[in-house]
Amino acid sequence: MEGLEAAWGEMSADPEMAELDLGPKEREAFFADATALVRRYFEMENPDEVTAVGIELSLEASMGPVRLRGIIDRLDLDKDGELVVTDYKTGRSPAPSHEQARMDGVHFYAYLCEQMLGKAPARVRLLYLRDGVEITAEISPQSLKGLRQRTLAVWSAIERACATEDFRPRTSPLCNWCSFKAYCPAFGGSLPAADPIRAEPAEPGPFGPTLSWDQARWAMAPGGP
Ligand code: SF4
């Protein structure tokens, strides 16, 4: 807990923390929540038994025309010398029927490791600190091949949608947090008249089209494009 208190002290001076504009009670609740998550972590594993070879690793690699980026919370070496990706989650663990959908996304981590480190991890672990659940996916050449096929198919669908400007709404419980719900045709809304002056497309970056980890995870989820 000393580490948490030190981190809390550092965060308190962080401009992003100040932007949250938390009152005393909210700060107290924030710290209590962080404390509960850290305590749960220590119940889930003994860090003295972990051989971490990297934390907050920023990885980036190409897949066909797409550039993928991701940040891996922790990369470990297991007792057999295999790489293991560990990702911390602060939300609730998914119901068993949704577990596989969550694991679809984490195969990106394995792909990024393989491309940048020359070796795919043997496993990817998701540690759900809220309820102490661990979900593990074994990585295989077949799972990486499937990821590649699905990602390229999704990218083609995105390119088609951009070319035809055909973006159909797909409703889900997340609509309740959507800032565009008032304009969404699925909820009886309509788009304001288009501005006749269109912005010029931005200059392409040095790597061409880039799909961030969050965009890719969204795209791979059921109900994505
Ligand atoms: S635009 Fe927003 S409200 Fe409409 S379907 Fe998509 S997420 Fe839901």
JSON list of C-alpha atoms and ligand atoms in Angstrom, two decimals:
[
{"chain": "A", "resi": 1, "resn": "MET", "atom": "CA", "xyz": [0.00, 0.00, 0.00]},
{"chain": "A", "resi": 2, "resn": "GLU", "atom": "CA", "xyz": [3.00, 2.32, 0.36]},
{"chain": "A", "resi": 3, "resn": "GLY", "atom": "CA", "xyz": [3.37, 2.29, -3.42]},
{"chain": "A", "resi": 4, "resn": "LEU", "atom": "CA", "xyz": [-0.28, 3.22, -3.86]},
{"chain": "A", "resi": 5, "resn": "GLU", "atom": "CA", "xyz": [0.05, 6.13, -1.43]},
{"chain": "A", "resi": 6, "resn": "ALA", "atom": "CA", "xyz": [3.15, 7.35, -3.23]},
{"chain": "A", "resi": 7, "resn": "ALA", "atom": "CA", "xyz": [1.39, 7.09, -6.60]},
{"chain": "A", "resi": 8, "resn": "TRP", "atom": "CA", "xyz": [-1.63, 8.92, -5.19]},
{"chain": "A", "resi": 9, "resn": "GLY", "atom": "CA", "xyz": [0.64, 11.72, -4.02]},
{"chain": "A", "resi": 10, "resn": "GLU", "atom": "CA", "xyz": [2.21, 12.00, -7.46]},
{"chain": "A", "resi": 11, "resn": "MET", "atom": "CA", "xyz": [-1.16, 11.89, -9.20]},
{"chain": "A", "resi": 12, "resn": "SER", "atom": "CA", "xyz": [-2.57, 14.62, -6.99]},
{"chain": "A", "resi": 13, "resn": "ALA", "atom": "CA", "xyz": [-0.17, 17.07, -8.63]},
{"chain": "A", "resi": 14, "resn": "ASP", "atom": "CA", "xyz": [-0.97, 15.83, -12.13]},
{"chain": "A", "resi": 15, "resn": "PRO", "atom": "CA", "xyz": [-2.85, 18.28, -14.37]},
{"chain": "A", "resi": 16, "resn": "GLU", "atom": "CA", "xyz": [-5.10, 15.45, -15.64]},
{"chain": "A", "resi": 17, "resn": "MET", "atom": "CA", "xyz": [-6.16, 14.74, -12.07]},
{"chain": "A", "resi": 18, "resn": "ALA", "atom": "CA", "xyz": [-6.90, 18.42, -11.55]},
{"chain": "A", "resi": 19, "resn": "GLU", "atom": "CA", "xyz": [-9.08, 18.36, -14.70]},
{"chain": "A", "resi": 20, "resn": "LEU", "atom": "CA", "xyz": [-11.33, 15.77, -13.05]},
{"chain": "A", "resi": 21, "resn": "ASP", "atom": "CA", "xyz": [-12.22, 18.47, -10.54]},
{"chain": "A", "resi": 22, "resn": "LEU", "atom": "CA", "xyz": [-13.02, 15.96, -7.81]},
{"chain": "A", "resi": 23, "resn": "GLY", "atom": "CA", "xyz": [-14.43, 17.12, -4.51]},
{"chain": "A", "resi": 24, "resn": "PRO", "atom": "CA", "xyz": [-13.11, 15.75, -1.18]},
{"chain": "A", "resi": 25, "resn": "LYS", "atom": "CA", "xyz": [-15.71, 12.93, -1.07]},
{"chain": "A", "resi": 26, "resn": "GLU", "atom": "CA", "xyz": [-15.05, 11.93, -4.66]},
{"chain": "A", "resi": 27, "resn": "ARG", "atom": "CA", "xyz": [-11.30, 11.87, -4.05]},
{"chain": "A", "resi": 28, "resn": "GLU", "atom": "CA", "xyz": [-11.89, 9.70, -1.01]},
{"chain": "A", "resi": 29, "resn": "ALA", "atom": "CA", "xyz": [-14.04, 7.31, -3.04]},
{"chain": "A", "resi": 30, "resn": "PHE", "atom": "CA", "xyz": [-11.44, 7.23, -5.81]},
{"chain": "A", "resi": 31, "resn": "PHE", "atom": "CA", "xyz": [-8.67, 6.31, -3.39]},
{"chain": "A", "resi": 32, "resn": "ALA", "atom": "CA", "xyz": [-10.84, 3.71, -1.65]},
{"chain": "A", "resi": 33, "resn": "ASP", "atom": "CA", "xyz": [-11.63, 2.11, -5.00]},
{"chain": "A", "resi": 34, "resn": "ALA", "atom": "CA", "xyz": [-7.95, 2.03, -5.98]},
{"chain": "A", "resi": 35, "resn": "THR", "atom": "CA", "xyz": [-7.10, 0.51, -2.61]},
{"chain": "A", "resi": 36, "resn": "ALA", "atom": "CA", "xyz": [-9.67, -2.26, -3.09]},
{"chain": "A", "resi": 37, "resn": "LEU", "atom": "CA", "xyz": [-8.30, -3.06, -6.56]},
{"chain": "A", "resi": 38, "resn": "VAL", "atom": "CA", "xyz": [-4.70, -3.21, -5.33]},
{"chain": "A", "resi": 39, "resn": "ARG", "atom": "CA", "xyz": [-5.68, -5.44, -2.41]},
{"chain": "A", "resi": 40, "resn": "ARG", "atom": "CA", "xyz": [-7.51, -7.76, -4.79]},
{"chain": "A", "resi": 41, "resn": "TYR", "atom": "CA", "xyz": [-4.43, -7.91, -7.02]},
{"chain": "A", "resi": 42, "resn": "PHE", "atom": "CA", "xyz": [-2.33, -9.21, -4.13]},
{"chain": "A", "resi": 43, "resn": "GLU", "atom": "CA", "xyz": [-4.96, -11.87, -3.50]},
{"chain": "A", "resi": 44, "resn": "MET", "atom": "CA", "xyz": [-4.72, -12.98, -7.11]},
{"chain": "A", "resi": 45, "resn": "GLU", "atom": "CA", "xyz": [-0.98, -13.42, -7.39]},
{"chain": "A", "resi": 46, "resn": "ASN", "atom": "CA", "xyz": [2.29, -13.03, -5.55]},
{"chain": "A", "resi": 47, "resn": "PRO", "atom": "CA", "xyz": [4.38, -10.49, -7.45]},
{"chain": "A", "resi": 48, "resn": "ASP", "atom": "CA", "xyz": [7.55, -12.04, -5.99]},
{"chain": "A", "resi": 49, "resn": "GLU", "atom": "CA", "xyz": [6.81, -15.09, -8.11]},
{"chain": "A", "resi": 50, "resn": "VAL", "atom": "CA", "xyz": [6.47, -13.07, -11.31]},
{"chain": "A", "resi": 51, "resn": "THR", "atom": "CA", "xyz": [9.38, -12.42, -13.68]},
{"chain": "A", "resi": 52, "resn": "ALA", "atom": "CA", "xyz": [8.29, -9.27, -15.47]},
{"chain": "A", "resi": 53, "resn": "VAL", "atom": "CA", "xyz": [10.45, -8.32, -18.44]},
{"chain": "A", "resi": 54, "resn": "GLY", "atom": "CA", "xyz": [8.50, -5.19, -19.30]},
{"chain": "A", "resi": 55, "resn": "ILE", "atom": "CA", "xyz": [5.63, -3.01, -18.14]},
{"chain": "A", "resi": 56, "resn": "GLU", "atom": "CA", "xyz": [3.57, -0.50, -20.09]},
{"chain": "A", "resi": 57, "resn": "LEU", "atom": "CA", "xyz": [5.22, -1.72, -23.27]},
{"chain": "A", "resi": 58, "resn": "SER", "atom": "CA", "xyz": [4.22, 0.26, -26.31]},
{"chain": "A", "resi": 59, "resn": "LEU", "atom": "CA", "xyz": [4.15, -1.98, -29.37]},
{"chain": "A", "resi": 60, "resn": "GLU", "atom": "CA", "xyz": [3.38, -1.19, -32.99]},
{"chain": "A", "resi": 61, "resn": "ALA", "atom": "CA", "xyz": [3.36, -3.38, -36.09]},
{"chain": "A", "resi": 62, "resn": "SER", "atom": "CA", "xyz": [1.86, -3.63, -39.54]},
{"chain": "A", "resi": 63, "resn": "MET", "atom": "CA", "xyz": [-0.76, -6.07, -40.67]},
{"chain": "A", "resi": 64, "resn": "GLY", "atom": "CA", "xyz": [-1.15, -5.71, -44.43]},
{"chain": "A", "resi": 65, "resn": "PRO", "atom": "CA", "xyz": [-2.23, -2.10, -45.02]},
{"chain": "A", "resi": 66, "resn": "VAL", "atom": "CA", "xyz": [-3.06, -1.50, -41.36]},
{"chain": "A", "resi": 67, "resn": "ARG", "atom": "CA", "xyz": [-0.75, -0.25, -38.65]},
{"chain": "A", "resi": 68, "resn": "LEU", "atom": "CA", "xyz": [-1.62, -1.64, -35.22]},
{"chain": "A", "resi": 69, "resn": "ARG", "atom": "CA", "xyz": [-0.62, -0.10, -31.91]},
{"chain": "A", "resi": 70, "resn": "GLY", "atom": "CA", "xyz": [-1.08, -1.30, -28.37]},
{"chain": "A", "resi": 71, "resn": "ILE", "atom": "CA", "xyz": [0.25, -0.88, -24.86]},
{"chain": "A", "resi": 72, "resn": "ILE", "atom": "CA", "xyz": [0.82, -4.09, -22.93]},
{"chain": "A", "resi": 73, "resn": "ASP", "atom": "CA", "xyz": [0.41, -3.71, -19.18]},
{"chain": "A", "resi": 74, "resn": "ARG", "atom": "CA", "xyz": [2.98, -6.35, -18.35]},
{"chain": "A", "resi": 75, "resn": "LEU", "atom": "CA", "xyz": [5.10, -8.91, -20.20]},
{"chain": "A", "resi": 76, "resn": "ASP", "atom": "CA", "xyz": [6.39, -11.84, -18.14]},
{"chain": "A", "resi": 77, "resn": "LEU", "atom": "CA", "xyz": [8.65, -14.81, -18.60]},
{"chain": "A", "resi": 78, "resn": "ASP", "atom": "CA", "xyz": [7.15, -17.98, -17.16]},
{"chain": "A", "resi": 79, "resn": "LYS", "atom": "CA", "xyz": [9.07, -20.87, -15.62]},
{"chain": "A", "resi": 80, "resn": "ASP", "atom": "CA", "xyz": [9.45, -22.49, -19.05]},
{"chain": "A", "resi": 81, "resn": "GLY", "atom": "CA", "xyz": [10.95, -19.35, -20.56]},
{"chain": "A", "resi": 82, "resn": "GLU", "atom": "CA", "xyz": [7.76, -18.55, -22.47]},
{"chain": "A", "resi": 83, "resn": "LEU", "atom": "CA", "xyz": [6.40, -15.04, -22.83]},
{"chain": "A", "resi": 84, "resn": "VAL", "atom": "CA", "xyz": [3.11, -14.27, -21.09]},
{"chain": "A", "resi": 85, "resn": "VAL", "atom": "CA", "xyz": [1.11, -11.07, -21.54]},
{"chain": "A", "resi": 86, "resn": "THR", "atom": "CA", "xyz": [-0.80, -9.88, -18.46]},
{"chain": "A", "resi": 87, "resn": "ASP", "atom": "CA", "xyz": [-3.45, -7.22, -18.79]},
{"chain": "A", "resi": 88, "resn": "TYR", "atom": "CA", "xyz": [-5.18, -5.63, -15.80]},
{"chain": "A", "resi": 89, "resn": "LYS", "atom": "CA", "xyz": [-8.89, -4.91, -15.99]},
{"chain": "A", "resi": 90, "resn": "THR", "atom": "CA", "xyz": [-10.72, -2.66, -13.56]},
{"chain": "A", "resi": 91, "resn": "GLY", "atom": "CA", "xyz": [-14.24, -3.41, -14.81]},
{"chain": "A", "resi": 92, "resn": "ARG", "atom": "CA", "xyz": [-16.32, -6.45, -13.97]},
{"chain": "A", "resi": 93, "resn": "SER", "atom": "CA", "xyz": [-15.39, -9.73, -15.59]},
{"chain": "A", "resi": 94, "resn": "PRO", "atom": "CA", "xyz": [-17.60, -10.79, -18.52]},
{"chain": "A", "resi": 95, "resn": "ALA", "atom": "CA", "xyz": [-20.26, -13.46, -18.26]},
{"chain": "A", "resi": 96, "resn": "PRO", "atom": "CA", "xyz": [-18.96, -16.83, -19.50]},
{"chain": "A", "resi": 97, "resn": "SER", "atom": "CA", "xyz": [-20.98, -16.39, -22.70]},
{"chain": "A", "resi": 98, "resn": "HIS", "atom": "CA", "xyz": [-19.03, -13.18, -23.48]},
{"chain": "A", "resi": 99, "resn": "GLU", "atom": "CA", "xyz": [-15.58, -14.38, -22.46]},
{"chain": "A", "resi": 100, "resn": "GLN", "atom": "CA", "xyz": [-14.54, -15.45, -25.94]},
{"chain": "A", "resi": 101, "resn": "ALA", "atom": "CA", "xyz": [-15.51, -12.10, -27.42]},
{"chain": "A", "resi": 102, "resn": "ARG", "atom": "CA", "xyz": [-13.21, -10.38, -24.93]},
{"chain": "A", "resi": 103, "resn": "MET", "atom": "CA", "xyz": [-10.40, -12.76, -25.79]},
{"chain": "A", "resi": 104, "resn": "ASP", "atom": "CA", "xyz": [-10.72, -12.01, -29.50]},
{"chain": "A", "resi": 105, "resn": "GLY", "atom": "CA", "xyz": [-9.30, -8.58, -28.81]},
{"chain": "A", "resi": 106, "resn": "VAL", "atom": "CA", "xyz": [-6.37, -9.67, -26.68]},
{"chain": "A", "resi": 107, "resn": "HIS", "atom": "CA", "xyz": [-4.96, -11.76, -29.52]},
{"chain": "A", "resi": 108, "resn": "PHE", "atom": "CA", "xyz": [-3.76, -8.41, -30.84]},
{"chain": "A", "resi": 109, "resn": "TYR", "atom": "CA", "xyz": [-1.27, -8.36, -28.00]},
{"chain": "A", "resi": 110, "resn": "ALA", "atom": "CA", "xyz": [0.08, -11.72, -29.13]},
{"chain": "A", "resi": 111, "resn": "TYR", "atom": "CA", "xyz": [0.34, -10.53, -32.70]},
{"chain": "A", "resi": 112, "resn": "LEU", "atom": "CA", "xyz": [2.21, -7.38, -31.69]},
{"chain": "A", "resi": 113, "resn": "CYS", "atom": "CA", "xyz": [4.65, -9.40, -29.56]},
{"chain": "A", "resi": 114, "resn": "GLU", "atom": "CA", "xyz": [5.30, -11.81, -32.39]},
{"chain": "A", "resi": 115, "resn": "GLN", "atom": "CA", "xyz": [5.96, -9.01, -34.85]},
{"chain": "A", "resi": 116, "resn": "MET", "atom": "CA", "xyz": [8.14, -6.84, -32.61]},
{"chain": "A", "resi": 117, "resn": "LEU", "atom": "CA", "xyz": [9.88, -9.39, -30.42]},
{"chain": "A", "resi": 118, "resn": "GLY", "atom": "CA", "xyz": [10.07, -12.23, -32.92]},
{"chain": "A", "resi": 119, "resn": "LYS", "atom": "CA", "xyz": [8.17, -14.57, -30.58]},
{"chain": "A", "resi": 120, "resn": "ALA", "atom": "CA", "xyz": [4.51, -14.85, -29.77]},
{"chain": "A", "resi": 121, "resn": "PRO", "atom": "CA", "xyz": [3.53, -15.23, -26.12]},
{"chain": "A", "resi": 122, "resn": "ALA", "atom": "CA", "xyz": [2.31, -18.62, -25.00]},
{"chain": "A", "resi": 123, "resn": "ARG", "atom": "CA", "xyz": [-0.61, -17.07, -23.16]},
{"chain": "A", "resi": 124, "resn": "VAL", "atom": "CA", "xyz": [-2.49, -13.84, -22.61]},
{"chain": "A", "resi": 125, "resn": "ARG", "atom": "CA", "xyz": [-4.01, -13.33, -19.15]},
{"chain": "A", "resi": 126, "resn": "LEU", "atom": "CA", "xyz": [-6.71, -10.87, -18.23]},
{"chain": "A", "resi": 127, "resn": "LEU", "atom": "CA", "xyz": [-6.78, -10.08, -14.50]},
{"chain": "A", "resi": 128, "resn": "TYR", "atom": "CA", "xyz": [-10.15, -8.67, -13.49]},
{"chain": "A", "resi": 129, "resn": "LEU", "atom": "CA", "xyz": [-9.24, -6.86, -10.30]},
{"chain": "A", "resi": 130, "resn": "ARG", "atom": "CA", "xyz": [-12.82, -5.86, -9.48]},
{"chain": "A", "resi": 131, "resn": "ASP", "atom": "CA", "xyz": [-13.99, -9.41, -8.84]},
{"chain": "A", "resi": 132, "resn": "GLY", "atom": "CA", "xyz": [-10.74, -11.38, -8.73]},
{"chain": "A", "resi": 133, "resn": "VAL", "atom": "CA", "xyz": [-11.32, -13.36, -11.91]},
{"chain": "A", "resi": 134, "resn": "GLU", "atom": "CA", "xyz": [-8.56, -14.43, -14.26]},
{"chain": "A", "resi": 135, "resn": "ILE", "atom": "CA", "xyz": [-9.28, -15.34, -17.88]},
{"chain": "A", "resi": 136, "resn": "THR", "atom": "CA", "xyz": [-6.49, -16.91, -19.92]},
{"chain": "A", "resi": 137, "resn": "ALA", "atom": "CA", "xyz": [-6.17, -17.48, -23.65]},
{"chain": "A", "resi": 138, "resn": "GLU", "atom": "CA", "xyz": [-3.62, -19.89, -25.09]},
{"chain": "A", "resi": 139, "resn": "ILE", "atom": "CA", "xyz": [-1.98, -18.51, -28.22]},
{"chain": "A", "resi": 140, "resn": "SER", "atom": "CA", "xyz": [-1.39, -20.70, -31.25]},
{"chain": "A", "resi": 141, "resn": "PRO", "atom": "CA", "xyz": [-0.40, -20.19, -34.90]},
{"chain": "A", "resi": 142, "resn": "GLN", "atom": "CA", "xyz": [-4.06, -20.88, -35.76]},
{"chain": "A", "resi": 143, "resn": "SER", "atom": "CA", "xyz": [-5.35, -18.21, -33.39]},
{"chain": "A", "resi": 144, "resn": "LEU", "atom": "CA", "xyz": [-2.94, -15.65, -34.89]},
{"chain": "A", "resi": 145, "resn": "LYS", "atom": "CA", "xyz": [-3.94, -16.66, -38.42]},
{"chain": "A", "resi": 146, "resn": "GLY", "atom": "CA", "xyz": [-7.61, -16.23, -37.50]},
{"chain": "A", "resi": 147, "resn": "LEU", "atom": "CA", "xyz": [-6.87, -12.81, -36.02]},
{"chain": "A", "resi": 148, "resn": "ARG", "atom": "CA", "xyz": [-5.16, -11.72, -39.20]},
{"chain": "A", "resi": 149, "resn": "GLN", "atom": "CA", "xyz": [-8.07, -12.89, -41.37]},
{"chain": "A", "resi": 150, "resn": "ARG", "atom": "CA", "xyz": [-10.68, -11.18, -39.22]},
{"chain": "A", "resi": 151, "resn": "THR", "atom": "CA", "xyz": [-8.72, -7.94, -38.92]},
{"chain": "A", "resi": 152, "resn": "LEU", "atom": "CA", "xyz": [-8.17, -7.63, -42.66]},
{"chain": "A", "resi": 153, "resn": "ALA", "atom": "CA", "xyz": [-11.84, -8.38, -43.27]},
{"chain": "A", "resi": 154, "resn": "VAL", "atom": "CA", "xyz": [-12.84, -5.68, -40.79]},
{"chain": "A", "resi": 155, "resn": "TRP", "atom": "CA", "xyz": [-10.43, -3.22, -42.38]},
{"chain": "A", "resi": 156, "resn": "SER", "atom": "CA", "xyz": [-11.95, -3.93, -45.82]},
{"chain": "A", "resi": 157, "resn": "ALA", "atom": "CA", "xyz": [-15.40, -3.31, -44.38]},
{"chain": "A", "resi": 158, "resn": "ILE", "atom": "CA", "xyz": [-14.22, 0.02, -42.90]},
{"chain": "A", "resi": 159, "resn": "GLU", "atom": "CA", "xyz": [-12.74, 1.06, -46.25]},
{"chain": "A", "resi": 160, "resn": "ARG", "atom": "CA", "xyz": [-15.97, 0.13, -48.05]},
{"chain": "A", "resi": 161, "resn": "ALA", "atom": "CA", "xyz": [-18.05, 2.07, -45.53]},
{"chain": "A", "resi": 162, "resn": "CYS", "atom": "CA", "xyz": [-15.78, 5.12, -45.95]},
{"chain": "A", "resi": 163, "resn": "ALA", "atom": "CA", "xyz": [-15.95, 4.91, -49.74]},
{"chain": "A", "resi": 164, "resn": "THR", "atom": "CA", "xyz": [-19.76, 4.71, -49.78]},
{"chain": "A", "resi": 165, "resn": "GLU", "atom": "CA", "xyz": [-20.34, 6.79, -46.62]},
{"chain": "A", "resi": 166, "resn": "ASP", "atom": "CA", "xyz": [-22.58, 3.99, -45.46]},
{"chain": "A", "resi": 167, "resn": "PHE", "atom": "CA", "xyz": [-22.33, 3.89, -41.67]},
{"chain": "A", "resi": 168, "resn": "ARG", "atom": "CA", "xyz": [-25.32, 2.03, -40.28]},
{"chain": "A", "resi": 169, "resn": "PRO", "atom": "CA", "xyz": [-26.07, 2.36, -36.60]},
{"chain": "A", "resi": 170, "resn": "ARG", "atom": "CA", "xyz": [-25.77, -0.75, -34.48]},
{"chain": "A", "resi": 171, "resn": "THR", "atom": "CA", "xyz": [-27.54, -0.42, -31.19]},
{"chain": "A", "resi": 172, "resn": "SER", "atom": "CA", "xyz": [-26.21, -1.89, -27.98]},
{"chain": "A", "resi": 173, "resn": "PRO", "atom": "CA", "xyz": [-26.38, -1.06, -24.26]},
{"chain": "A", "resi": 174, "resn": "LEU", "atom": "CA", "xyz": [-23.46, 1.31, -24.91]},
{"chain": "A", "resi": 175, "resn": "CYS", "atom": "CA", "xyz": [-25.89, 3.62, -26.76]},
{"chain": "A", "resi": 176, "resn": "ASN", "atom": "CA", "xyz": [-26.87, 4.94, -23.32]},
{"chain": "A", "resi": 177, "resn": "TRP", "atom": "CA", "xyz": [-23.46, 6.62, -23.13]},
{"chain": "A", "resi": 178, "resn": "CYS", "atom": "CA", "xyz": [-23.29, 7.75, -26.76]},
{"chain": "A", "resi": 179, "resn": "SER", "atom": "CA", "xyz": [-22.89, 11.49, -27.31]},
{"chain": "A", "resi": 180, "resn": "PHE", "atom": "CA", "xyz": [-24.59, 11.23, -30.71]},
{"chain": "A", "resi": 181, "resn": "LYS", "atom": "CA", "xyz": [-27.74, 9.43, -29.62]},
{"chain": "A", "resi": 182, "resn": "ALA", "atom": "CA", "xyz": [-29.89, 12.51, -30.26]},
{"chain": "A", "resi": 183, "resn": "TYR", "atom": "CA", "xyz": [-28.81, 12.44, -33.92]},
{"chain": "A", "resi": 184, "resn": "CYS", "atom": "CA", "xyz": [-28.89, 8.67, -34.35]},
{"chain": "A", "resi": 185, "resn": "PRO", "atom": "CA", "xyz": [-31.44, 7.28, -36.86]},
{"chain": "A", "resi": 186, "resn": "ALA", "atom": "CA", "xyz": [-31.83, 4.18, -34.68]},
{"chain": "A", "resi": 187, "resn": "PHE", "atom": "CA", "xyz": [-33.40, 6.43, -32.04]},
{"chain": "A", "resi": 188, "resn": "GLY", "atom": "CA", "xyz": [-35.47, 8.60, -34.36]},
{"chain": "A", "resi": 189, "resn": "GLY", "atom": "CA", "xyz": [-32.84, 11.28, -34.79]},
{"chain": "A", "resi": 190, "resn": "SER", "atom": "CA", "xyz": [-31.38, 12.68, -37.95]},
{"chain": "A", "resi": 191, "resn": "LEU", "atom": "CA", "xyz": [-28.14, 14.33, -38.84]},
{"chain": "A", "resi": 192, "resn": "PRO", "atom": "CA", "xyz": [-28.02, 18.10, -39.12]},
{"chain": "A", "resi": 193, "resn": "ALA", "atom": "CA", "xyz": [-27.69, 19.40, -42.70]},
{"chain": "A", "resi": 194, "resn": "ALA", "atom": "CA", "xyz": [-24.21, 18.68, -43.95]},
{"chain": "A", "resi": 195, "resn": "ASP", "atom": "CA", "xyz": [-21.78, 21.55, -44.09]},
{"chain": "A", "resi": 196, "resn": "PRO", "atom": "CA", "xyz": [-21.13, 22.12, -47.79]},
{"chain": "A", "resi": 197, "resn": "ILE", "atom": "CA", "xyz": [-17.51, 22.95, -47.04]},
{"chain": "A", "resi": 198, "resn": "ARG", "atom": "CA", "xyz": [-15.73, 19.69, -46.48]},
{"chain": "A", "resi": 199, "resn": "ALA", "atom": "CA", "xyz": [-12.49, 19.52, -44.59]},
{"chain": "A", "resi": 200, "resn": "GLU", "atom": "CA", "xyz": [-9.50, 18.39, -46.58]},
{"chain": "A", "resi": 201, "resn": "PRO", "atom": "CA", "xyz": [-8.35, 14.92, -45.53]},
{"chain": "A", "resi": 202, "resn": "ALA", "atom": "CA", "xyz": [-5.38, 14.96, -43.23]},
{"chain": "A", "resi": 203, "resn": "GLU", "atom": "CA", "xyz": [-1.98, 14.09, -44.63]},
{"chain": "A", "resi": 204, "resn": "PRO", "atom": "CA", "xyz": [-1.40, 10.36, -44.24]},
{"chain": "A", "resi": 205, "resn": "GLY", "atom": "CA", "xyz": [1.05, 9.50, -41.48]},
{"chain": "A", "resi": 206, "resn": "PRO", "atom": "CA", "xyz": [4.35, 7.78, -42.15]},
{"chain": "A", "resi": 207, "resn": "PHE", "atom": "CA", "xyz": [2.79, 4.38, -41.60]},
{"chain": "A", "resi": 208, "resn": "GLY", "atom": "CA", "xyz": [-0.37, 4.89, -43.68]},
{"chain": "A", "resi": 209, "resn": "PRO", "atom": "CA", "xyz": [-3.70, 3.93, -42.11]},
{"chain": "A", "resi": 210, "resn": "THR", "atom": "CA", "xyz": [-3.37, 3.19, -38.44]},
{"chain": "A", "resi": 211, "resn": "LEU", "atom": "CA", "xyz": [-5.77, 1.17, -36.34]},
{"chain": "A", "resi": 212, "resn": "SER", "atom": "CA", "xyz": [-5.31, 1.80, -32.63]},
{"chain": "A", "resi": 213, "resn": "TRP", "atom": "CA", "xyz": [-5.77, -0.99, -30.15]},
{"chain": "A", "resi": 214, "resn": "ASP", "atom": "CA", "xyz": [-9.05, 0.48, -28.94]},
{"chain": "A", "resi": 215, "resn": "GLN", "atom": "CA", "xyz": [-10.39, 0.86, -32.47]},
{"chain": "A", "resi": 216, "resn": "ALA", "atom": "CA", "xyz": [-9.34, -2.66, -33.31]},
{"chain": "A", "resi": 217, "resn": "ARG", "atom": "CA", "xyz": [-10.86, -4.06, -30.14]},
{"chain": "A", "resi": 218, "resn": "TRP", "atom": "CA", "xyz": [-14.12, -2.30, -30.95]},
{"chain": "A", "resi": 219, "resn": "ALA", "atom": "CA", "xyz": [-14.00, -3.58, -34.51]},
{"chain": "A", "resi": 220, "resn": "MET", "atom": "CA", "xyz": [-13.41, -7.15, -33.38]},
{"chain": "A", "resi": 221, "resn": "ALA", "atom": "CA", "xyz": [-16.23, -7.10, -30.88]},
{"chain": "A", "resi": 222, "resn": "PRO", "atom": "CA", "xyz": [-19.62, -8.57, -31.76]},
{"chain": "A", "resi": 223, "resn": "GLY", "atom": "CA", "xyz": [-21.65, -5.83, -33.36]},
{"chain": "A", "resi": 224, "resn": "GLY", "atom": "CA", "xyz": [-18.59, -4.08, -34.75]},
{"chain": "A", "resi": 225, "resn": "PRO", "atom": "CA", "xyz": [-18.58, -3.03, -38.42]},
{"chain": "B", "resi": 1, "resn": "SF4", "atom": "S1", "xyz": [-24.56, 6.16, -33.05]},
{"chain": "B", "resi": 1, "resn": "SF4", "atom": "FE1", "xyz": [-24.60, 5.98, -30.81]},
{"chain": "B", "resi": 1, "resn": "SF4", "atom": "S2", "xyz": [-26.77, 5.73, -30.30]},
{"chain": "B", "resi": 1, "resn": "SF4", "atom": "FE2", "xyz": [-26.56, 5.28, -32.50]},
{"chain": "B", "resi": 1, "resn": "SF4", "atom": "S3", "xyz": [-26.27, 3.06, -32.63]},
{"chain": "B", "resi": 1, "resn": "SF4", "atom": "FE3", "xyz": [-24.21, 3.98, -32.55]},
{"chain": "B", "resi": 1, "resn": "SF4", "atom": "S4", "xyz": [-23.66, 3.98, -30.37]},
{"chain": "B", "resi": 1, "resn": "SF4", "atom": "FE4", "xyz": [-25.89, 3.67, -30.50]}
]
